[in-house]
Amino acid sequence: MQSNPAQAKSLYPKPSGQSRKLKDRLVIILFLLPALVIFLLFVIYPIFRSVYYSTFDWKGLGAATHNIGLENYRKILVDAVFQKSVVNVIIIIVLSLVLQLPAAIILSTMVSRDLPGRAMFRTIFFLPYVISEVNAAIMWMLLYSPEPERGFINGVLVALGGSPVNWLADMKIVLFAVFIVLTWKYFGFHMLLYLTGLQNIPSEIEEAARMDGANSFQNFWYITLPLLSGTIRTSVQMSVLGSIQQFILVWVMTKGGPVNASEVMATYMYRFGFVRFQFGYGSAVAIIMFLICVIFSLLYRQLTNKPDYLTGL
Amino acid sequence: MTKKLLALISVVIIATLLLAACGTPATQAPAATEAPAATAAATEAPAATEAAAEPVVITWWHITTKDPGLTEFQKMADDYMAAHPNVKIEITVLENEAFKTKLTTVMQSGEVPDIFQSWGQGGMIEQVNAGLLKDITADLKGEWGDSLGALDAFAVDGKNYGVPWDMGAVTFWYNKDLFAKAGITTVPTTWSEFLADCETLKKAGITPISVGEGDKWPGMHIWAYLVSRIGGAEAFSAAAATGAARTGSFNDEAFVKAGYELKKLVDGGYFQEGFLGATHDQMNATFGNGEAAMELGGQWSPSVEKANSADGVGVKNMGMFNFPAVEGGAGKVTDIVGGGNGFAIGKNAPPEAIDFVKYLTNLDNQKIVASTGMGIPVAKGAAASIADPNMVMVADAVANSTYYQLYFDQVLPSAMGSIINDAVQKIFAGTATPEEVCAEIEAGFLAQ
């Protein structure tokens, strides 16, 4: 990309060319400005504010005056409840990668084919993602209701001769009950990502493979999957970051309970920040979450720095 | 590469300049926003022939999201505005949790609403210490102050920063039909009678108690009541005090013993299926649908169980009894744990705001609170207007109380409510012993 200044001069001898280039630059800068200002003001500045507050013992009333250095961070890292929330987040991430994403890939390959009614299936699969999170959570609370007369799932279980399960009240089950809702809610989004990825794969490649005698499975395994690698990379990253930041569904359905059994980092942060009003402590949790996300993103980019087959990016 | 870097740097520089530019006029901004309001008022002025008083805007935040309160509060404000054309009352209705969050956020900036929901005591003390409330002691002197009860809950160090408009009590509500079905003829007055009744109900195939431990606070009240029954008024006030006045702790016997008595209910299997995950609404659905015989709740319980019941009618034959006395405990069966709602006055409140609160809590409006079932009125002489027989029972329990214990979480610093709720939930879940739970509460208190 770098150009020799001498060459540049010979390429653009007229001053008018130079000024037009400058004008273009100015236009770009001007167009970027509004977004940049908003970004700095509402994203970057609050992060620094949080870093500042995270060193205080501060209840949110009046000015923060009691600076305690890194004490908040120390307390968080040794807190068994925070450790539990990290473990829960890791469980959710692993389950998502193992169950949610493969399901999304399989479904997206299915609805991208010329199946009858595929438009309808696409819509159905994508529907949960469109529903607001609070609505979805309340709907699932009703479905999970422990009483078979009111909770659909337990109703079905009892009708089939089983006994009702306390989905959200049993400390051993609650995290998985929550995970089912997360999967239901977000696999449609990943499916959409894969659908876009699939559309970018030229059908000629698949046709050529078929001419060479590849069956459907071989086609999927040796052609579709490798060509989807770029999309998979994005999908994994979004899934992991989404899991780390998951809040609304968990908070509405269980508030992280019973007794922290479904606690995730975001509910832990909310509890201390906005329920107990320990804003310094809450800010420190937010910073830890932020660092985890940043470190993950950087490492992930580094580790998966292989160019995409199709775009070379 | 270097060109890109240069471009980036220039963008950042321009952005910084722009931000700085944004910063300077900020101080002048309020004047600019006030101007249109003034002109708007000026255009309205000719309507009134006499020179109208300065226009005043009063901000009022309340959490009465449901009728009748929602409509009645709006009506009271409308009536006041009709009588005082210069006053504009801006009402913001917020759900309880959202209110707490939003209030704390605006308080950081010192932008306190003129009138807002308050439960008094603990949370109010913190707001007073941060200099966010207005001292209205002088306004209350005389007629206004004399007309209201329970003012102390909204006073800090002898100075009043708000007034109550509703004072209720937490009691047991029970389904008379289910009691009769189990063959129970009298309501329990002692803890051992209560436990025996639970066993009888359970044997008759009826869930004795409905509790919403997913929301934590409904179950916490059982523990709080047990503490006050076992340790009397003394135990809690000794543990909740600070400094030299603190003669007790949350590790004291009353607190630990309360945990063990609560454990008897859990171990006995007296709560409904899935109580650990049930919300307050779900708990009331169970009770309202006649699937559980009792629930512990405040003056709000009859309306909440009704709203959450499948048929919208709720328990047809409902009764109420005080939390039973624990044998050998210092507390009486007539001691009440409860609390209420009040209006706190923000530091920037204009005199009109105080006058409006005076209007809100006058006898006529307190009678409306009573007759519509919004709450238990605090103005003297208003209780007679209570129409709902359930509310009459609560008002009687308050009127006949030998001691009035404010909710634990209202007396203590604001974070303590969540700490106690989280700790007590462990007794319900069986994941910690009562001693461990008390130690956790004590540690939380010491950290405040």
CSV table of N, CA and C in Angstrom, one decimal, chain B residues 79-189:
chain,number,residue,atom,x,y,z
B,79,ASP,N,-56.8,17.7,40.0
B,79,ASP,CA,-57.7,18.6,40.8
B,79,ASP,C,-56.8,19.7,41.4
B,80,TYR,N,-55.6,19.3,41.9
B,80,TYR,CA,-54.8,20.4,42.4
B,80,TYR,C,-54.3,21.4,41.4
B,81,MET,N,-54.0,20.9,40.2
B,81,MET,CA,-53.6,21.8,39.1
B,81,MET,C,-54.8,22.7,38.7
B,82,ALA,N,-56.0,22.1,38.7
B,82,ALA,CA,-57.2,22.9,38.3
B,82,ALA,C,-57.3,24.1,39.3
B,83,ALA,N,-57.1,23.8,40.6
B,83,ALA,CA,-57.2,24.8,41.6
B,83,ALA,C,-56.0,25.8,41.7
B,84,HIS,N,-54.9,25.3,41.2
B,84,HIS,CA,-53.7,26.2,41.1
B,84,HIS,C,-53.2,26.2,39.7
B,85,PRO,N,-53.7,27.1,38.8
B,85,PRO,CA,-53.3,27.0,37.4
B,85,PRO,C,-51.8,27.3,37.2
B,86,ASN,N,-51.1,27.9,38.1
B,86,ASN,CA,-49.7,28.1,37.9
B,86,ASN,C,-48.9,26.9,38.1
B,87,VAL,N,-49.4,25.9,38.7
B,87,VAL,CA,-48.7,24.7,39.1
B,87,VAL,C,-48.9,23.6,38.0
B,88,LYS,N,-47.7,23.1,37.6
B,88,LYS,CA,-47.8,21.9,36.6
B,88,LYS,C,-47.1,20.7,37.3
B,89,ILE,N,-47.9,19.7,37.5
B,89,ILE,CA,-47.4,18.5,38.2
B,89,ILE,C,-47.0,17.4,37.1
B,90,GLU,N,-45.7,17.1,37.1
B,90,GLU,CA,-45.3,16.1,36.1
B,90,GLU,C,-45.1,14.8,36.8
B,91,ILE,N,-46.0,13.8,36.5
B,91,ILE,CA,-46.0,12.5,37.3
B,91,ILE,C,-45.2,11.5,36.4
B,92,THR,N,-44.3,10.8,37.1
B,92,THR,CA,-43.6,9.7,36.5
B,92,THR,C,-44.0,8.4,37.3
B,93,VAL,N,-44.7,7.5,36.6
B,93,VAL,CA,-45.0,6.3,37.3
B,93,VAL,C,-44.0,5.2,37.0
B,94,LEU,N,-43.4,4.6,38.0
B,94,LEU,CA,-42.4,3.6,37.7
B,94,LEU,C,-42.7,2.3,38.5
B,95,GLU,N,-42.3,1.2,38.0
B,95,GLU,CA,-42.4,-0.1,38.7
B,95,GLU,C,-41.4,0.0,39.8
B,96,ASN,N,-41.7,-0.7,40.9
B,96,ASN,CA,-40.9,-0.7,42.1
B,96,ASN,C,-39.3,-0.8,41.9
B,97,GLU,N,-38.9,-1.9,41.2
B,97,GLU,CA,-37.5,-2.1,41.0
B,97,GLU,C,-36.9,-1.0,40.1
B,98,ALA,N,-37.6,-0.7,39.1
B,98,ALA,CA,-37.2,0.3,38.1
B,98,ALA,C,-37.1,1.7,38.8
B,99,PHE,N,-38.0,1.9,39.7
B,99,PHE,CA,-37.9,3.2,40.5
B,99,PHE,C,-36.7,3.3,41.3
B,100,LYS,N,-36.3,2.2,42.0
B,100,LYS,CA,-35.1,2.3,42.9
B,100,LYS,C,-33.9,2.5,42.0
B,101,THR,N,-33.8,1.8,40.9
B,101,THR,CA,-32.7,2.0,40.0
B,101,THR,C,-32.6,3.4,39.5
B,102,LYS,N,-33.7,3.9,39.0
B,102,LYS,CA,-33.7,5.2,38.3
B,102,LYS,C,-33.4,6.3,39.4
B,103,LEU,N,-34.0,6.1,40.6
B,103,LEU,CA,-33.8,7.1,41.6
B,103,LEU,C,-32.3,7.3,41.9
B,104,THR,N,-31.7,6.1,42.1
B,104,THR,CA,-30.3,6.1,42.5
B,104,THR,C,-29.4,6.8,41.4
B,105,THR,N,-29.8,6.5,40.1
B,105,THR,CA,-29.1,7.1,39.0
B,105,THR,C,-29.2,8.6,39.0
B,106,VAL,N,-30.4,9.1,39.2
B,106,VAL,CA,-30.6,10.6,39.1
B,106,VAL,C,-30.0,11.2,40.4
B,107,MET,N,-29.9,10.5,41.5
B,107,MET,CA,-29.4,11.1,42.7
B,107,MET,C,-27.9,11.3,42.6
B,108,GLN,N,-27.2,10.5,41.7
B,108,GLN,CA,-25.8,10.7,41.5
B,108,GLN,C,-25.5,12.1,40.9
B,109,SER,N,-26.5,12.5,40.1
B,109,SER,CA,-26.3,13.8,39.5
B,109,SER,C,-27.0,14.9,40.3
B,110,GLY,N,-27.6,14.5,41.4
B,110,GLY,CA,-28.2,15.5,42.3
B,110,GLY,C,-29.5,16.0,41.8
B,111,GLU,N,-30.0,15.5,40.7
B,111,GLU,CA,-31.3,15.9,40.1
B,111,GLU,C,-32.4,15.1,40.8
B,112,VAL,N,-32.7,15.4,42.0
B,112,VAL,CA,-33.7,14.7,42.8
B,112,VAL,C,-35.1,15.2,42.4
B,113,PRO,N,-36.1,14.2,42.2
B,113,PRO,CA,-37.5,14.7,42.0
B,113,PRO,C,-38.0,15.5,43.2
B,114,ASP,N,-39.0,16.3,43.0
B,114,ASP,CA,-39.5,17.1,44.1
B,114,ASP,C,-40.2,16.3,45.1
B,115,ILE,N,-41.0,15.3,44.6
B,115,ILE,CA,-41.8,14.4,45.5
B,115,ILE,C,-41.5,13.0,45.0
B,116,PHE,N,-41.2,12.1,45.8
B,116,PHE,CA,-41.0,10.7,45.3
B,116,PHE,C,-41.3,9.7,46.4
B,117,GLN,N,-41.6,8.5,46.0
B,117,GLN,CA,-41.9,7.3,46.8
B,117,GLN,C,-40.8,7.1,47.8
B,118,SER,N,-41.1,6.9,49.1
B,118,SER,CA,-40.1,6.5,50.1
B,118,SER,C,-40.7,5.6,51.1
B,119,TRP,N,-39.9,4.7,51.6
B,119,TRP,CA,-40.3,3.8,52.7
B,119,TRP,C,-39.7,4.2,54.0
B,120,GLY,N,-39.1,5.4,54.0
B,120,GLY,CA,-38.5,5.9,55.3
B,120,GLY,C,-37.3,5.2,55.7
B,121,GLN,N,-36.8,5.6,56.9
B,121,GLN,CA,-35.7,5.0,57.6
B,121,GLN,C,-34.5,4.7,56.8
B,122,GLY,N,-34.0,3.5,56.8
B,122,GLY,CA,-32.6,3.2,56.3
B,122,GLY,C,-32.3,3.9,55.0
B,123,GLY,N,-33.0,3.7,53.9
B,123,GLY,CA,-32.7,4.3,52.7
B,123,GLY,C,-32.8,5.8,52.8
B,124,MET,N,-33.8,6.3,53.6
B,124,MET,CA,-33.9,7.7,53.7
B,124,MET,C,-32.7,8.3,54.4
B,125,ILE,N,-32.2,7.6,55.4
B,125,ILE,CA,-31.1,8.2,56.2
B,125,ILE,C,-29.9,8.4,55.2
B,126,GLU,N,-29.7,7.4,54.3
B,126,GLU,CA,-28.6,7.6,53.3
B,126,GLU,C,-28.8,8.8,52.4
B,127,GLN,N,-30.1,9.0,52.0
B,127,GLN,CA,-30.4,10.1,51.2
B,127,GLN,C,-30.2,11.5,51.9
B,128,VAL,N,-30.6,11.5,53.2
B,128,VAL,CA,-30.4,12.7,54.0
B,128,VAL,C,-28.9,13.0,54.2
B,129,ASN,N,-28.1,11.9,54.4
B,129,ASN,CA,-26.7,12.1,54.6
B,129,ASN,C,-26.0,12.7,53.4
B,130,ALA,N,-26.6,12.3,52.2
B,130,ALA,CA,-26.0,12.8,50.9
B,130,ALA,C,-26.6,14.2,50.6
B,131,GLY,N,-27.4,14.7,51.5
B,131,GLY,CA,-27.9,16.1,51.3
B,131,GLY,C,-28.9,16.2,50.2
B,132,LEU,N,-29.7,15.1,49.9
B,132,LEU,CA,-30.6,15.1,48.8
B,132,LEU,C,-32.1,15.4,49.2
B,133,LEU,N,-32.4,15.5,50.5
B,133,LEU,CA,-33.8,15.7,50.9
B,133,LEU,C,-33.9,17.1,51.6
B,134,LYS,N,-35.2,17.5,51.6
B,134,LYS,CA,-35.5,18.8,52.2
B,134,LYS,C,-36.1,18.6,53.6
B,135,ASP,N,-35.6,19.4,54.5
B,135,ASP,CA,-36.1,19.4,55.9
B,135,ASP,C,-37.5,20.1,55.9
B,136,ILE,N,-38.6,19.3,56.2
B,136,ILE,CA,-39.9,20.0,56.2
B,136,ILE,C,-40.5,20.0,57.6
B,137,THR,N,-39.6,19.9,58.6
B,137,THR,CA,-40.1,19.9,60.0
B,137,THR,C,-41.0,21.1,60.3
B,138,ALA,N,-40.5,22.3,59.9
B,138,ALA,CA,-41.2,23.5,60.2
B,138,ALA,C,-42.6,23.5,59.5
B,139,ASP,N,-42.7,22.9,58.3
B,139,ASP,CA,-44.0,22.9,57.6
B,139,ASP,C,-45.0,21.9,58.4
B,140,LEU,N,-44.4,20.9,59.0
B,140,LEU,CA,-45.3,19.9,59.6
B,140,LEU,C,-45.8,20.3,61.0
B,141,LYS,N,-45.1,21.3,61.5
B,141,LYS,CA,-45.5,21.8,62.9
B,141,LYS,C,-46.9,22.3,62.8
B,142,GLY,N,-47.8,21.9,63.8
B,142,GLY,CA,-49.1,22.4,63.8
B,142,GLY,C,-50.1,21.4,63.2
B,143,GLU,N,-51.1,22.0,62.5
B,143,GLU,CA,-52.2,21.2,62.0
B,143,GLU,C,-51.9,20.0,61.2
B,144,TRP,N,-51.0,20.2,60.2
B,144,TRP,CA,-50.7,19.2,59.2
B,144,TRP,C,-50.0,18.0,60.0
B,145,GLY,N,-49.0,18.3,60.7
B,145,GLY,CA,-48.3,17.2,61.4
B,145,GLY,C,-49.2,16.5,62.4
B,146,ASP,N,-50.1,17.3,63.1
B,146,ASP,CA,-50.9,16.7,64.1
B,146,ASP,C,-51.9,15.7,63.5
B,147,SER,N,-52.3,16.0,62.2
B,147,SER,CA,-53.3,15.2,61.6
B,147,SER,C,-52.8,13.8,61.1
B,148,LEU,N,-51.5,13.6,61.1
B,148,LEU,CA,-51.0,12.3,60.5
B,148,LEU,C,-50.3,11.5,61.6
B,149,GLY,N,-50.4,10.2,61.4
B,149,GLY,CA,-49.7,9.2,62.3
B,149,GLY,C,-48.5,8.7,61.6
B,150,ALA,N,-47.7,8.0,62.4
B,150,ALA,CA,-46.5,7.3,61.8
B,150,ALA,C,-45.5,8.2,61.2
B,151,LEU,N,-45.4,9.4,61.7
B,151,LEU,CA,-44.4,10.4,61.0
B,151,LEU,C,-43.0,10.0,61.3
B,152,ASP,N,-42.8,9.3,62.4
B,152,ASP,CA,-41.4,9.0,62.8
B,152,ASP,C,-40.6,8.2,61.8
B,153,ALA,N,-41.4,7.4,61.1
B,153,ALA,CA,-40.7,6.5,60.1
B,153,ALA,C,-40.0,7.4,59.0
B,154,PHE,N,-40.4,8.6,58.9
B,154,PHE,CA,-39.9,9.5,57.8
B,154,PHE,C,-39.1,10.7,58.4
B,155,ALA,N,-38.6,10.4,59.7
B,155,ALA,CA,-37.8,11.4,60.3
B,155,ALA,C,-36.4,10.9,60.6
B,156,VAL,N,-35.4,11.7,60.5
B,156,VAL,CA,-34.0,11.3,60.7
B,156,VAL,C,-33.5,12.3,61.7
B,157,ASP,N,-33.0,11.8,62.9
B,157,ASP,CA,-32.5,12.7,63.9
B,157,ASP,C,-33.5,13.8,64.3
B,158,GLY,N,-34.8,13.4,64.4
B,158,GLY,CA,-35.8,14.4,64.8
B,158,GLY,C,-36.2,15.4,63.8
B,159,LYS,N,-35.7,15.3,62.6
B,159,LYS,CA,-36.1,16.2,61.5
B,159,LYS,C,-36.9,15.4,60.5
B,160,ASN,N,-38.0,16.0,60.0
B,160,ASN,CA,-38.8,15.3,59.0
B,160,ASN,C,-38.4,15.6,57.6
B,161,TYR,N,-38.3,14.5,56.8
B,161,TYR,CA,-38.0,14.7,55.4
B,161,TYR,C,-39.0,14.2,54.4
B,162,GLY,N,-40.1,13.7,55.0
B,162,GLY,CA,-41.2,13.2,54.2
B,162,GLY,C,-42.4,12.9,55.1
B,163,VAL,N,-43.5,12.5,54.5
B,163,VAL,CA,-44.7,12.1,55.2
B,163,VAL,C,-45.2,10.8,54.7
B,164,PRO,N,-45.8,9.9,55.6
B,164,PRO,CA,-46.4,8.7,55.1
B,164,PRO,C,-47.8,8.9,54.5
B,165,TRP,N,-48.3,8.1,53.7
B,165,TRP,CA,-49.7,8.1,53.3
B,165,TRP,C,-50.3,6.8,53.4
B,166,ASP,N,-49.6,5.8,53.8
B,166,ASP,CA,-50.1,4.4,53.9
B,166,ASP,C,-49.2,3.6,54.9
B,167,MET,N,-49.8,3.0,55.9
B,167,MET,CA,-49.1,2.2,56.8
B,167,MET,C,-49.8,0.9,57.0
B,168,GLY,N,-49.2,-0.2,56.7
B,168,GLY,CA,-49.8,-1.5,56.7
B,168,GLY,C,-49.1,-2.5,57.7
B,169,ALA,N,-49.4,-3.7,57.5
B,169,ALA,CA,-48.9,-4.7,58.3
B,169,ALA,C,-48.8,-6.0,57.6
B,170,VAL,N,-47.7,-6.8,57.9
B,170,VAL,CA,-47.6,-8.2,57.3
B,170,VAL,C,-48.3,-9.1,58.3
B,171,THR,N,-49.2,-9.9,57.8
B,171,THR,CA,-49.9,-10.9,58.6
B,171,THR,C,-50.1,-12.2,57.7
B,172,PHE,N,-50.6,-13.2,58.4
B,172,PHE,CA,-51.0,-14.4,57.7
B,172,PHE,C,-52.4,-14.2,57.1
B,173,TRP,N,-52.5,-14.5,55.8
B,173,TRP,CA,-53.8,-14.6,55.1
B,173,TRP,C,-54.1,-16.1,54.9
B,174,TYR,N,-55.4,-16.5,55.2
B,174,TYR,CA,-55.7,-17.9,55.1
B,174,TYR,C,-57.0,-18.1,54.4
B,175,ASN,N,-57.1,-19.3,53.8
B,175,ASN,CA,-58.3,-19.7,53.1
B,175,ASN,C,-59.2,-20.5,54.0
B,176,LYS,N,-60.3,-19.8,54.5
B,176,LYS,CA,-61.2,-20.4,55.5
B,176,LYS,C,-61.7,-21.8,55.0
B,177,ASP,N,-62.1,-21.9,53.7
B,177,ASP,CA,-62.6,-23.2,53.2
B,177,ASP,C,-61.6,-24.3,53.4
B,178,LEU,N,-60.3,-24.0,53.1
B,178,LEU,CA,-59.3,-25.1,53.2
B,178,LEU,C,-59.1,-25.5,54.6
B,179,PHE,N,-59.1,-24.5,55.5
B,179,PHE,CA,-58.9,-24.8,56.9
B,179,PHE,C,-60.1,-25.7,57.4
B,180,ALA,N,-61.3,-25.3,57.0
B,180,ALA,CA,-62.5,-26.1,57.4
B,180,ALA,C,-62.4,-27.5,56.8
B,181,LYS,N,-61.9,-27.6,55.6
B,181,LYS,CA,-61.7,-28.9,54.9
B,181,LYS,C,-60.8,-29.8,55.7
B,182,ALA,N,-59.7,-29.2,56.3
B,182,ALA,CA,-58.7,-30.0,57.1
B,182,ALA,C,-59.2,-30.1,58.5
B,183,GLY,N,-60.4,-29.6,58.8
B,183,GLY,CA,-60.9,-29.7,60.2
B,183,GLY,C,-60.3,-28.8,61.2
B,184,ILE,N,-59.7,-27.7,60.8
B,184,ILE,CA,-59.1,-26.7,61.7
B,184,ILE,C,-60.2,-25.6,62.0
B,185,THR,N,-60.5,-25.5,63.2
B,185,THR,CA,-61.6,-24.6,63.6
B,185,THR,C,-61.2,-23.2,64.1
B,186,THR,N,-60.0,-23.2,64.8
B,186,THR,CA,-59.6,-21.9,65.2
B,186,THR,C,-58.2,-21.6,64.6
B,187,VAL,N,-57.9,-20.3,64.5
B,187,VAL,CA,-56.6,-19.9,63.9
B,187,VAL,C,-55.6,-20.0,65.0
B,188,PRO,N,-54.3,-20.4,64.6
B,188,PRO,CA,-53.3,-20.6,65.5
B,188,PRO,C,-52.8,-19.3,66.2
B,189,THR,N,-52.5,-19.3,67.5
B,189,THR,CA,-52.0,-18.1,68.1
B,189,THR,C,-50.6,-18.4,68.6
